[in-house]
Amino acid sequence: MQELRRIVGDAHVLVEDADVIVYEQDGSILQAMPEIVVLPADVTQVSEVIRAARRAGFPIVPRGSGTGLAGGAVPAGGGVVVSLARLNRLLGVDYRNRTAELEPGVINLEVTKGVAKAGFFYAPDPSSQAACSIGGNLANNSGGPHTLAYGVTTNHALGVEVVLHDGSIVWLGGTVPDVPGYDLCGVFVGSEGTLGIVTRAIVRLMRAREDVRTLLAIFDSMDSATQAVVDITAAGIVPAALEMMDKTTIEAVERGAPAGYPRDAEAVLLLEVEGVREYTERALRMAHEVCTRAGARQVRAARDEQERQALWKGRKGAFGALGTLAPNYYVMDGVVPRSKLPQTMRAVAEIAEQYQVRIANVFHAGDGNLHPNILFDIRVPGALDRVIEAGAAILRACVAVGGSLTGEHGIGLEKRDYMEWLFSKDDLEAMTRVRLAFDPQRAFNPGKIFPTPVSCGEVRRAPARIPEGLWI
Amino acid sequence: MKVMDRRTLVARLREVVGAPHVLTRPEDLVVYEQDAFLVAHASPDIVVLPGAAAEVGTVIALARAAGVPVIARGAGTGLNGGSIPVAGGLMLVLTRMNRILEIDARSRLAVVEPGVVNIDLSAASARDGLFYAPDPGSQGVSTIGGNVGNNAGGPHCLAYGVTGNHVLGMEVVLSSGEIMTVGSPAVDAPGYDLAGLLVGSEGTLGVITRITVRLLRQAEAVRTLLAVFETIDDASQTVSEVIAAGIVPTAMEMIDAVVMRAVEAAIHAGYPADAGAVLLIEVEGHVQALPGLMERIAAVAKRHRPRVLRQANSARERELLWKGRKEGAGALGRLAPSYYLHDGVVPRTKLPEVMAKVAAIARTHGLVIGNLFHAGDGNLHPTILFDPRQPGMLARVVQAGEEILRACVAAGGSITGEHGVGIEKREYMRWLFTEADLQAMRRVKDAFDPTGLLNPGKLLPDVMSSGAQADVKSPAFSVRPRAGLWS
């Protein structure tokens, strides 16, 4: 601790319970207390902190803004939490080659804000983008509503500077396409802080689109709504976003943040297309026809920016609005091939019935990325266990149709024991070898991603409080 | 470790894959001693053509027991010497594993064996209105396995990205002979991105036996524009400004005067033989959107004194325009008996200055360099024409090539855009990466291939003893002389 204070200054080492308790949780329902929290200011300090922590035998848990939903930033084995929040400088923007260089603590939305005037944006837009950091996005390979058209974080990360377990600083990747050698930048993106700490990143910027059009389609059955999703992509339209909300969510929205969605509808679909005007007009017309053919009761297109914002308002406020239905929720994150959406949504409904839980669905339908939110009341004895079992059943249903355990939230602590559903022993063994190549003592973020036979005694389940303004 | 003798190994291999699929006679092996990296060769000791993943697993386990290197090979069209068995050993030729196992039009993906020829996949998926986007110049012959090994690109990378952007998952045989599956057809597979790691690993981490790739929907309409310029500088400026204007064409290819003359003589594609450079620009999308886009591109080009701006009026005209580009390298045979095709990449904005440097390097060394390349990506292919029979010529060619790559790196670029590192550029890796960076890569190599028997001598430079200076003055293509591993 003395050494840490010497490295980063007294003010940036936290040890009192009252201070470190802030760092015991992220956006998941899991908690564990860190022993020490350190807030370094630059890469040299990060490197020295890692050396000092390793000499003292402490595990190291990197943390961005703590908005992760899988417990990835929860210090399951105690140790030193290294918060990167002070490394928050936008270091440079190269508009001609469309790249930005930044530190990991930069807030996602700040990147787009910083380059918007020049007509550019940073594409990955997790719903927590007003609070989450680029470093956290890299660690979790975050997605967002516009992932459908633009891909996830890994598609936009060109290079990273990382500090390894021995304090050495290396650059992985770079600004040119197809960097020679192994794609270690790609390995780091999505590694959830288990290989090292990212201290600088170069990301791709995209040019703002000439035109954006938004459409809301209202359906009387979930089946026809999911069919419309399949048909839209089959028709060759790649929307920038294609979001779905079910009846339970609509009810919550209309109670909490009214957006004018009809309460008796079974599902609404929000579709956005971007591009040159000639394209957006036609794509919107085609999408309109497809929705109508699939059985939409009504299709509304926004006529101006104000109407567009109104259509999105319900979607963006949906998560917070769930608080009007139940005191607690558990958000799941599964993904299935788009063509399996209709049958998977039916399976989710059956699971809700079987486990006697209420589920609100609000999700990235275009990607086949489900977010069933299980609503519950933590005070009801046995409710949390039932919720967790129902969640596991949903993920099993996703895997059974060729899908996966997570679309964008990562594995963290939450799903590490489910990894065996997806990967064989040999597969996991190969991943472990990569882990040990970088981190031979498993010092970085121990207990994450990989299935562990013994459960960590330090981890507690806590009910998620529904944060204001958070939308998933 | 008791090393298995050659005769025993060959006998076991014959049991595993069948006698006709194990080649050991010098006249059979000679076919496999070279790829499209024309300036080096080395003979394998044994060539094995397996028919299934399980066979690959057994063959690799046998090779490991015998302590013999294993080199995977597709169609042998690689340009960096990646499939040349520099240390001899057992070559695994995957061309028999050439089945398209599945095309799922609804989920837009295909599952293929590594020996499937690139263009055959696009042909097979065309029925469903789909195509496989990565289109290396060799797509009529090169295999998807080889494309994955080298993270191959192509003219349409500009819009669609390189091979790595289209691989969803794969089955791979590890150096232990174990078979592993990585990636998943769903987005963002959990855990480490091992599929991404294996793409571009040039056969140094494992042998790929099955690949799941993304298919794209064919665009509704395509327009192709030929723009002829007086100078290569005007053409380069046009490329930079088209992108700066926010337009991303699906392809933007440049052909210089040297190549143009060769192409005209060979196939009469309609390129003016006395111009400085032509640009081939292609846009794809919805019918209504294209005319406006073409006008904007033409407006940019007009600022740079184009001599001709011509749109292809029919599919036939379009094919003819492309034919000149696609057969450009072949047409160079009219100008010289051999060539050395380079592959560097620079930030697009540096194109004009780097092209001027390439011309200066050609003058200094008294060499003729033709340029045909993916200008939109900043991916250069300076092609040095030469006659290998002239004494001292090869050394001059290699020296000039090295200077070109140094110029790319100095401009903030890299030593390869799409052809990979292989044996050709492994020493140049030191220009881009520190010893610590390279050490991180070596740790990954050791994690997958602890005995170092998978494609040795490729991709990564040897560990440099402390204090030693990198020496890349002499051509780094030291290969084993033609002698058996056991002799």
Coordinates of C-alpha atoms in Angstrom, one line a residue, chain B residues 31-479:
Chain B
V31 CA 5.9 -29.8 -57.6
Y32 CA 5.5 -28.7 -53.9
E33 CA 8.8 -26.9 -53.4
Q34 CA 7.6 -23.5 -54.5
D35 CA 4.6 -21.2 -54.2
A36 CA 4.0 -17.9 -56.0
F37 CA 7.0 -16.3 -54.1
L38 CA 9.1 -16.8 -57.1
V39 CA 12.5 -16.2 -55.6
A40 CA 12.9 -19.1 -53.2
H41 CA 12.2 -22.8 -53.0
A42 CA 12.8 -25.8 -50.8
S43 CA 11.7 -29.4 -51.1
P44 CA 9.4 -31.2 -48.6
D45 CA 10.5 -34.7 -47.5
I46 CA 7.0 -36.1 -47.7
V47 CA 3.7 -34.8 -49.1
V48 CA 0.4 -36.1 -47.6
L49 CA -3.0 -35.3 -49.1
P50 CA -5.5 -36.1 -46.3
G51 CA -9.2 -36.5 -47.0
A52 CA -10.7 -35.7 -43.6
A53 CA -10.1 -33.8 -40.3
A54 CA -9.5 -37.1 -38.4
E55 CA -6.8 -38.0 -40.9
V56 CA -5.2 -34.6 -40.5
G57 CA -5.2 -35.2 -36.7
T58 CA -3.5 -38.6 -37.0
V59 CA -1.0 -37.3 -39.5
I60 CA 0.0 -34.4 -37.3
A61 CA 0.3 -36.7 -34.3
L62 CA 2.6 -39.0 -36.3
A63 CA 4.7 -36.1 -37.5
R64 CA 5.1 -34.9 -34.0
A65 CA 6.1 -38.3 -32.8
A66 CA 8.7 -38.4 -35.6
G67 CA 9.9 -34.8 -34.8
V68 CA 9.1 -33.7 -38.3
P69 CA 7.9 -30.2 -39.3
V70 CA 4.4 -29.9 -40.7
I71 CA 3.6 -27.4 -43.4
A72 CA 0.0 -26.8 -44.5
R73 CA -0.6 -25.9 -48.1
G74 CA -3.6 -25.0 -50.1
A75 CA -3.3 -24.2 -53.8
G76 CA 0.3 -22.8 -53.5
T77 CA -0.6 -19.3 -54.8
G78 CA 0.8 -17.5 -51.7
L79 CA 3.1 -14.7 -52.4
N80 CA 5.3 -14.6 -49.3
G81 CA 6.8 -18.1 -49.4
G82 CA 4.6 -19.2 -46.5
S83 CA 4.1 -22.7 -47.8
I84 CA 7.8 -23.3 -48.7
P85 CA 9.2 -26.0 -46.4
V86 CA 12.3 -24.1 -45.4
A87 CA 13.3 -26.8 -42.9
G88 CA 11.9 -29.7 -44.9
G89 CA 9.4 -32.0 -43.3
L90 CA 5.9 -33.2 -44.0
M91 CA 3.7 -31.1 -46.3
L92 CA -0.1 -31.4 -45.7
V93 CA -1.8 -30.5 -48.9
L94 CA -5.5 -29.9 -48.2
T95 CA -6.8 -29.8 -51.8
R96 CA -8.7 -33.0 -51.5
M97 CA -10.8 -31.6 -48.7
N98 CA -12.7 -29.5 -51.1
R99 CA -16.4 -29.9 -50.2
I100 CA -18.9 -27.2 -49.6
L101 CA -20.6 -28.8 -46.6
E102 CA -23.5 -26.4 -46.2
I103 CA -24.9 -23.1 -47.5
D104 CA -27.5 -21.6 -45.1
A105 CA -29.1 -18.8 -47.1
R106 CA -31.3 -17.7 -44.3
S107 CA -28.5 -17.2 -41.8
R108 CA -26.2 -16.2 -44.7
L109 CA -23.3 -18.5 -44.0
A110 CA -21.5 -21.4 -45.5
V111 CA -19.5 -24.2 -44.0
V112 CA -16.6 -25.3 -46.2
E113 CA -13.6 -27.5 -46.1
P114 CA -10.2 -25.7 -46.5
G115 CA -9.5 -26.9 -50.0
V116 CA -12.6 -25.3 -51.6
V117 CA -11.5 -22.9 -54.3
N118 CA -12.5 -19.3 -53.4
I119 CA -14.6 -18.6 -56.5
D120 CA -16.4 -21.9 -56.3
L121 CA -18.1 -20.8 -53.1
S122 CA -19.4 -17.6 -54.7
A123 CA -20.5 -19.6 -57.7
A124 CA -22.4 -22.1 -55.4
S125 CA -24.0 -19.4 -53.4
A126 CA -25.1 -17.3 -56.4
R127 CA -28.2 -19.4 -56.7
D128 CA -29.4 -17.8 -53.5
G129 CA -28.4 -14.3 -54.5
L130 CA -25.4 -14.5 -52.2
F131 CA -21.6 -14.3 -52.6
Y132 CA -18.4 -14.7 -50.6
A133 CA -16.8 -11.3 -50.4
P134 CA -13.0 -11.7 -50.1
D135 CA -11.8 -11.8 -53.7
P136 CA -8.0 -12.1 -53.9
G137 CA -6.6 -11.8 -57.4
S138 CA -5.9 -15.6 -57.3
Q139 CA -9.6 -16.4 -56.5
G140 CA -9.9 -18.6 -59.5
V141 CA -7.4 -21.0 -58.0
S142 CA -6.6 -20.1 -54.4
T143 CA -8.3 -22.0 -51.6
I144 CA -10.3 -20.7 -48.7
G145 CA -8.0 -22.4 -46.3
G146 CA -5.0 -20.5 -47.8
N147 CA -7.0 -17.3 -47.8
V148 CA -7.7 -17.8 -44.1
G149 CA -4.1 -18.6 -43.3
N150 CA -3.0 -15.4 -45.0
N151 CA -6.0 -13.2 -44.1
A152 CA -6.3 -12.6 -47.9
G153 CA -7.8 -9.4 -49.3
G154 CA -8.8 -8.4 -52.8
P155 CA -10.1 -5.5 -54.8
H156 CA -13.4 -5.4 -53.0
C157 CA -11.8 -5.3 -49.5
L158 CA -12.3 -1.6 -49.5
A159 CA -16.0 -2.0 -48.9
Y160 CA -16.2 -5.5 -47.5
G161 CA -13.0 -6.0 -45.5
V162 CA -10.4 -8.8 -45.5
T163 CA -10.9 -12.5 -44.9
G164 CA -10.9 -12.1 -41.1
N165 CA -14.1 -10.0 -41.4
H166 CA -15.9 -12.9 -43.0
V167 CA -14.8 -15.9 -40.9
L168 CA -17.2 -16.8 -38.2
G169 CA -15.6 -20.0 -36.9
M170 CA -13.5 -23.0 -37.7
E171 CA -12.4 -26.4 -36.9
V172 CA -8.6 -26.6 -36.4
V173 CA -6.2 -29.5 -35.6
L174 CA -3.7 -28.5 -33.0
S175 CA 0.0 -29.5 -32.9
S176 CA -1.0 -32.3 -30.5
G177 CA -3.4 -33.7 -33.1
E178 CA -6.4 -32.7 -31.1
I179 CA -9.3 -31.2 -33.0
M180 CA -10.8 -28.0 -31.7
T181 CA -13.7 -25.8 -32.7
V182 CA -13.4 -22.0 -32.4
G183 CA -15.8 -19.1 -33.0
S184 CA -19.5 -19.5 -33.6
P185 CA -22.1 -18.5 -36.2
A186 CA -23.7 -16.1 -33.7
V187 CA -22.1 -12.6 -33.3
D188 CA -19.5 -12.0 -30.6
A189 CA -18.6 -15.5 -29.6
P190 CA -17.7 -15.6 -25.9
G191 CA -14.2 -16.1 -24.6
Y192 CA -11.0 -15.2 -26.4
D193 CA -11.4 -14.5 -30.2
L194 CA -9.3 -17.6 -31.2
A195 CA -10.9 -17.6 -34.7
G196 CA -9.6 -14.1 -35.2
L197 CA -6.2 -15.2 -33.9
L198 CA -6.0 -18.2 -36.3
V199 CA -6.9 -16.0 -39.3
G200 CA -3.6 -14.7 -40.7
S201 CA -1.5 -17.0 -38.6
E202 CA 0.0 -18.6 -41.7
G203 CA -0.2 -22.2 -40.6
T204 CA 2.0 -21.6 -37.5
L205 CA -0.7 -22.3 -34.9
G206 CA -2.7 -25.2 -36.3
V207 CA -4.1 -26.7 -39.4
I208 CA -7.7 -25.6 -40.3
T209 CA -10.0 -28.4 -41.5
R210 CA -13.3 -26.7 -41.7
I211 CA -14.4 -23.0 -41.9
T212 CA -17.7 -21.2 -41.4
V213 CA -17.8 -18.1 -43.4
R214 CA -20.3 -15.2 -43.8
L215 CA -22.0 -14.8 -47.1
L216 CA -23.2 -11.4 -48.4
R217 CA -26.2 -10.6 -50.5
Q218 CA -25.4 -9.6 -54.0
A219 CA -25.9 -5.9 -54.5
E220 CA -28.9 -4.9 -56.6
A221 CA -26.8 -2.9 -59.0
V222 CA -23.2 -2.3 -59.9
R223 CA -21.6 0.7 -61.7
T224 CA -18.1 0.7 -62.9
L225 CA -16.2 3.8 -63.9
L226 CA -12.9 4.1 -65.8
A227 CA -10.9 7.3 -65.2
V228 CA -7.8 7.9 -67.2
F229 CA -5.2 10.4 -65.9
E230 CA -2.2 12.1 -67.3
T231 CA -0.1 11.4 -64.1
I232 CA -0.2 8.9 -61.3
D233 CA -0.2 11.8 -58.9
D234 CA -3.5 13.0 -60.3
A235 CA -4.9 9.5 -59.9
S236 CA -3.6 9.2 -56.3
Q237 CA -5.1 12.6 -55.3
T238 CA -8.5 11.5 -56.7
V239 CA -8.4 8.4 -54.6
S240 CA -7.7 10.4 -51.5
E241 CA -10.4 13.0 -52.2
V242 CA -13.1 10.4 -53.1
I243 CA -12.7 8.9 -49.7
A244 CA -12.5 12.3 -48.0
A245 CA -15.8 13.2 -49.6
G246 CA -17.4 10.4 -47.6
I247 CA -17.9 8.0 -50.5
V248 CA -16.8 4.4 -50.0
P249 CA -16.7 2.7 -53.4
T250 CA -16.7 -1.1 -53.3
A251 CA -13.4 -1.1 -55.2
M252 CA -10.9 1.6 -56.3
E253 CA -8.1 0.1 -58.3
M254 CA -5.1 1.8 -59.9
I255 CA -3.1 0.7 -62.9
D256 CA 0.0 2.6 -63.9
A257 CA 1.4 3.2 -67.4
V258 CA 3.8 0.2 -67.3
V259 CA 1.0 -2.2 -66.5
M260 CA -1.4 -0.5 -68.9
R261 CA 0.9 -1.0 -71.8
A262 CA 1.3 -4.7 -71.0
V263 CA -2.4 -5.2 -70.6
E264 CA -3.3 -3.5 -73.8
A265 CA -0.8 -5.6 -75.7
A266 CA -2.1 -8.7 -74.2
I267 CA -5.9 -8.4 -74.0
H268 CA -7.0 -5.0 -75.5
A269 CA -9.1 -3.9 -72.5
G270 CA -9.5 -0.5 -74.0
Y271 CA -7.0 1.3 -71.8
P272 CA -5.2 4.2 -73.5
A273 CA -1.6 3.1 -73.8
D274 CA 0.0 6.5 -73.4
A275 CA -1.8 7.8 -70.3
G276 CA -0.1 8.1 -66.8
A277 CA -2.6 6.0 -64.8
V278 CA -6.1 4.6 -64.8
L279 CA -8.4 4.2 -61.9
L280 CA -11.2 1.6 -61.9
I281 CA -13.9 2.7 -59.5
E282 CA -16.8 0.5 -58.7
V283 CA -19.9 1.3 -56.6
E284 CA -22.7 -1.1 -55.6
G285 CA -26.0 -0.7 -54.0
H286 CA -29.6 0.2 -54.8
V287 CA -30.4 1.2 -58.4
Q288 CA -31.7 4.7 -57.5
A289 CA -28.7 5.5 -55.3
L290 CA -26.0 4.8 -57.9
P291 CA -26.3 7.6 -60.5
G292 CA -26.0 10.3 -57.8
L293 CA -23.0 8.5 -56.3
M294 CA -21.3 8.2 -59.7
E295 CA -21.8 11.9 -60.4
R296 CA -20.2 12.8 -57.1
I297 CA -17.2 10.6 -57.9
A298 CA -16.9 12.0 -61.4
A299 CA -17.0 15.6 -59.9
V300 CA -14.0 14.7 -57.7
A301 CA -12.1 13.1 -60.6
K302 CA -12.8 16.2 -62.8
R303 CA -10.7 18.3 -60.5
H304 CA -7.6 16.3 -61.5
R305 CA -7.5 16.7 -65.2
P306 CA -8.9 13.4 -66.3
R307 CA -8.4 12.6 -69.9
V308 CA -11.3 10.2 -70.0
L309 CA -14.1 9.3 -67.7
R310 CA -16.1 6.3 -69.0
Q311 CA -18.8 4.3 -67.4
A312 CA -19.3 0.7 -68.4
N313 CA -22.7 0.5 -70.2
S314 CA -23.2 -3.2 -70.0
A315 CA -22.1 -6.2 -68.0
R316 CA -19.9 -7.1 -70.9
E317 CA -18.1 -3.7 -70.9
R318 CA -17.7 -4.0 -67.1
E319 CA -16.1 -7.4 -67.4
L320 CA -13.7 -6.1 -70.0
L321 CA -12.7 -3.2 -67.8
W322 CA -12.0 -5.6 -64.9
K323 CA -10.3 -8.1 -67.2
G324 CA -7.5 -5.7 -67.6
R325 CA -7.1 -5.4 -63.9
K326 CA -7.4 -9.0 -63.1
E327 CA -5.0 -10.2 -65.7
G328 CA -2.6 -7.4 -65.2
A329 CA 0.0 -9.5 -63.4
G330 CA -0.1 -12.2 -66.1
A331 CA 0.2 -9.6 -68.8
L332 CA 3.5 -8.4 -67.3
G333 CA 5.1 -11.6 -68.7
R334 CA 5.2 -9.7 -72.0
L335 CA 7.7 -7.2 -70.5
A336 CA 10.1 -9.4 -68.6
P337 CA 10.7 -13.0 -67.9
S338 CA 10.1 -12.7 -64.1
Y339 CA 8.7 -10.3 -61.6
Y340 CA 8.7 -9.8 -57.8
L341 CA 5.3 -8.7 -56.7
H342 CA 5.5 -6.5 -53.5
D343 CA 2.7 -5.8 -51.1
G344 CA 3.0 -2.7 -48.9
V345 CA 0.3 -0.5 -47.4
V346 CA 0.2 3.2 -46.4
P347 CA -2.4 5.5 -45.0
R348 CA -4.4 6.6 -48.0
T349 CA -3.4 10.2 -47.6
K350 CA 0.2 9.3 -48.1
L351 CA -0.4 7.6 -51.5
P352 CA 0.9 10.4 -53.7
E353 CA 4.2 10.8 -51.8
V354 CA 4.9 7.1 -51.5
M355 CA 4.1 6.5 -55.2
A356 CA 6.7 9.2 -56.0
K357 CA 9.2 7.4 -53.8
V358 CA 8.5 4.1 -55.5
A359 CA 9.3 5.8 -58.9
A360 CA 12.5 7.2 -57.4
I361 CA 13.6 3.8 -56.1
A362 CA 13.1 2.3 -59.5
R363 CA 15.3 5.0 -61.1
T364 CA 18.0 4.6 -58.5
H365 CA 18.3 0.9 -59.1
G366 CA 17.7 1.1 -62.9
L367 CA 14.7 -1.2 -62.6
V368 CA 11.3 -1.2 -64.2
I369 CA 8.4 -1.2 -61.7
G370 CA 4.8 -1.7 -62.7
N371 CA 2.0 -0.7 -60.3
L372 CA -1.4 -2.2 -60.2
F373 CA -3.0 -2.0 -56.8
H374 CA -5.9 -1.5 -54.4
A375 CA -5.6 2.3 -54.2
G376 CA -8.7 2.8 -52.1
D377 CA -7.1 0.8 -49.3
G378 CA -3.7 2.4 -49.7
N379 CA -2.5 -1.1 -50.5
L380 CA 0.4 -0.9 -53.0
H381 CA 1.6 -3.7 -55.3
P382 CA 4.8 -2.4 -56.9
T383 CA 5.9 -5.2 -59.2
I384 CA 9.5 -5.3 -60.1
L385 CA 10.2 -6.7 -63.5
F386 CA 13.5 -8.4 -64.1
D387 CA 15.4 -11.1 -65.8
P388 CA 16.8 -13.5 -63.3
R389 CA 19.6 -14.6 -65.7
Q390 CA 21.3 -11.3 -65.4
P391 CA 24.1 -11.6 -62.8
G392 CA 23.5 -9.7 -59.6
M393 CA 20.0 -8.8 -60.7
L394 CA 18.1 -10.7 -58.0
A395 CA 20.1 -8.9 -55.2
R396 CA 19.2 -5.5 -56.8
V397 CA 15.6 -6.5 -57.0
V398 CA 15.4 -7.6 -53.4
Q399 CA 17.2 -4.4 -52.3
A400 CA 14.8 -2.2 -54.2
G401 CA 11.8 -4.1 -52.7
E402 CA 13.2 -3.6 -49.2
E403 CA 13.5 0.1 -49.8
I404 CA 9.9 0.3 -51.0
L405 CA 8.7 -1.4 -47.8
R406 CA 10.9 0.9 -45.7
A407 CA 9.2 3.8 -47.5
C408 CA 5.8 2.4 -46.6
V409 CA 6.7 2.0 -43.0
A410 CA 8.3 5.5 -42.8
A411 CA 4.9 6.9 -44.1
G412 CA 3.1 5.2 -41.2
G413 CA 2.2 2.1 -43.2
S414 CA 3.1 -1.5 -43.0
I415 CA 5.1 -4.3 -44.7
T416 CA 2.1 -6.2 -46.0
G417 CA -1.5 -5.3 -46.9
E418 CA -2.8 -8.7 -47.7
H419 CA -0.1 -11.2 -48.8
G420 CA 1.2 -11.9 -45.3
V421 CA 4.7 -12.3 -43.9
G422 CA 5.9 -15.9 -44.6
I423 CA 9.6 -16.2 -45.1
E424 CA 9.7 -13.1 -47.2
K425 CA 9.1 -10.4 -44.6
R426 CA 9.8 -12.0 -41.3
E427 CA 12.9 -10.0 -40.7
Y428 CA 11.1 -6.8 -41.6
M429 CA 8.7 -7.5 -38.7
R430 CA 11.3 -5.8 -36.5
W431 CA 10.7 -2.5 -38.3
L432 CA 7.1 -2.5 -37.0
F433 CA 7.3 -4.3 -33.7
T434 CA 9.5 -4.0 -30.7
E435 CA 11.2 -7.1 -29.3
A436 CA 8.6 -7.0 -26.4
D437 CA 5.7 -6.9 -29.0
L438 CA 7.3 -9.9 -30.9
Q439 CA 7.8 -11.7 -27.6
A440 CA 4.0 -11.4 -26.9
M441 CA 3.4 -13.1 -30.3
R442 CA 6.0 -15.8 -29.6
R443 CA 4.3 -16.6 -26.3
V444 CA 1.1 -17.2 -28.2
K445 CA 2.9 -19.4 -30.8
D446 CA 4.4 -21.4 -27.9
A447 CA 1.0 -21.8 -26.3
F448 CA -0.4 -23.4 -29.4
D449 CA 2.7 -25.1 -30.8
P450 CA 5.2 -25.9 -27.9
T451 CA 7.4 -28.1 -30.1
G452 CA 7.6 -25.5 -32.9
L453 CA 6.9 -28.0 -35.6
L454 CA 4.1 -26.1 -37.3
N455 CA 5.4 -24.2 -40.3
P456 CA 8.7 -23.3 -38.8
G457 CA 10.7 -20.4 -40.0
K458 CA 7.7 -18.3 -40.9
L459 CA 6.0 -15.1 -39.8
L460 CA 8.0 -14.3 -36.7
P461 CA 11.7 -13.4 -36.7
D462 CA 14.0 -15.4 -34.5
V463 CA 14.6 -14.1 -31.0
M464 CA 17.3 -11.5 -31.1
S465 CA 20.1 -11.9 -28.6
S466 CA 20.4 -8.8 -26.5
G467 CA 22.6 -6.1 -28.0
A468 CA 22.4 -7.6 -31.5
Q469 CA 21.3 -5.4 -34.3
A470 CA 18.7 -6.5 -36.7
D471 CA 20.4 -7.3 -40.0
V472 CA 18.0 -7.3 -42.9
K473 CA 20.6 -6.2 -45.5
S474 CA 20.9 -9.6 -47.1
P475 CA 17.9 -11.3 -48.4
A476 CA 16.4 -13.2 -45.5
F477 CA 15.3 -16.2 -47.6
S478 CA 17.8 -18.7 -46.4
V479 CA 16.2 -22.0 -47.2

